[in-house]
Amino acid sequence: MEVTSSNFKEILPKLEEDINRSTFLAIDCEFSGLNVVSEINAYDTPKQYYEKVRKNCKEFLVIQYGLSAFRFEPSDGEFKQQSYNFYIFRRPVNKNIPDQRFLCQTSSINFLTTQGFDFNKLFKSGISYLNITEESDYRDKLEEKQKLRNNQISSQQNSEVIPIPDDMQPMIDDILRQLGEFLDTDGVELELPKCNAFMRRLIYQTTAQKYKNKILLQTKQLKNKDRILVATKFKTKEEQQEIEKKLFEEELTVLDDFIGFTKVLRLIVDSGKLVVGHNMCLDFFHTIDKFLTPLPVDYEEFKECAHSLFKNILDTKFMASSEDFKDLIPSTILKDLIETTSKTPFQLPPIAIEDEGQGYSVEDKKEHEAGYDAYITGVCFLSMWSYLGKLNEISLEDTFKDLHLLEPFVNKLFLMMLRDNQYIHLGSQDPNPPRDHVFYLTFPRDWKLNNIIELFSPFGSVYVAWINETSAYVGLYKREQAAVALSTLSQSDTYSIMTYSRRQSQLSGIKTPLASPAPTNRKKRYVENTTRGGMSKKFEPILEDESEAGSTPKNTRKGSAKIFSESDAWD
């Protein structure tokens, strides 16, 4: 079901019902930009990964949100699904809530355009939103505004009198004349001509002086954001309180419209349902930041905050990459995953659209429409969940009655591009795999990949994770060679090398002792390579232990670094 600002209020009660009776919810987002992949290093820690993706969340917006509610019906032995595709675009609120910048990447916009994304619909009919902090600020401003209105007359009488400039006196006189004529009519209110804030202040002042207890002025904001003064005849205290109450209720209604899509996320949080996404790290971060609460700067605070909001989340990319499935699933990209999980040894349980509802089918082929991708994510998840039940030789009903088969995958966010199966574990400690086979290397700007491979060639193949033009992390595939490699390569004026742990300590501001001096029983060898201009050059001597020389590979041919082959589209 396509949802815009025109039908959002209408579908909200049905949506709430779908969420509350669902077995699980699947989500997906489309963004105005994805400029984060290039900043991620394969040897980042989960904390460093979070800090980089958090920055991305602050730069770009969610422009489409997909939600699929899946409900298991034991009597039929099938799942029912209802899917929603929301267009999201925040409206300008007022001067008290900062106007949101719309930043985008041309590559992202171009890609979505080729997929048929309707940007006209986004800008004209997108649903607005405010996170909890923004809503709280808005409410505080409204309450303060109401207090100011209630004290308006007394504050006008007690405020300092401002001299009226000569060039403004004719307009003030004309306003006072209009107000006098208004008092002699049966009119309920009078809109005064548009004027600037200083003029409005003067009109308040002179009206209080001349028409005390006869006319009440209020500032009104028009739809085009212009501010005008509206005059009404003085009411009794009780009448005025009733007017103020009605005006405050109208302002709260406007606030409710601005909250908009945030209500959907609050329904999801309140439901406590399992939330499923594919490669959902970016979707999850944006969901919290845009619609719930700003992402904390501190990583541990983020984990605590996220887990308090979402007790159970599941990333199908992490699940598909796990030991249970990695030999069965050659590619975890979403479009490949749905194809794999639709075939033996997987088997989809029956899935039907809710009665009188709307949803998708796999054959719709609407990739990168958020609602469809959320649905496909849910289908892949069901297939893998069903497979776990088959492995454990239990019925579909027992498989789907609770989350016990899913415990190894719950609350673990897949971290794309990181080595050694790193993930963020909400509600628990993150994994800390040893990286004593990884080194931090700095080198001349003209070095290329082959230079690094040649340097480490005596110790086997390496994985090079570039940081910038003059530094990289280098991981040995032969982990047992780490100590020898560090000892052999630790003395050079051309490059520098240190352990991964020492580099992380440096980044954290922790002082560590220098590496032990290299042994003296060494012989010199030179590594020869080619510069950019094709000239042969010899680098500084590299020392290696004579005791290890016999076991050091003599073949110094150029090795081949493994290159990350995953798609950078966050699929």
XYZ file of C-alpha atoms in Angstrom, residues 46 419-423 430-437 479 500:
16
model
C 32.488 -1.711 15.777
C 36.934 -8.575 8.244
C 36.689 -11.441 10.740
C 32.884 -11.448 11.017
C 32.542 -8.383 13.182
C 29.086 -7.267 14.281
C 30.712 -7.091 20.866
C 33.016 -9.833 19.580
C 36.708 -9.091 19.921
C 38.545 -11.415 17.525
C 42.348 -11.358 17.725
C 44.044 -9.112 15.208
C 47.632 -9.820 16.112
C 48.210 -10.745 12.451
C 48.780 -15.661 11.101
C 47.184 -3.246 15.172
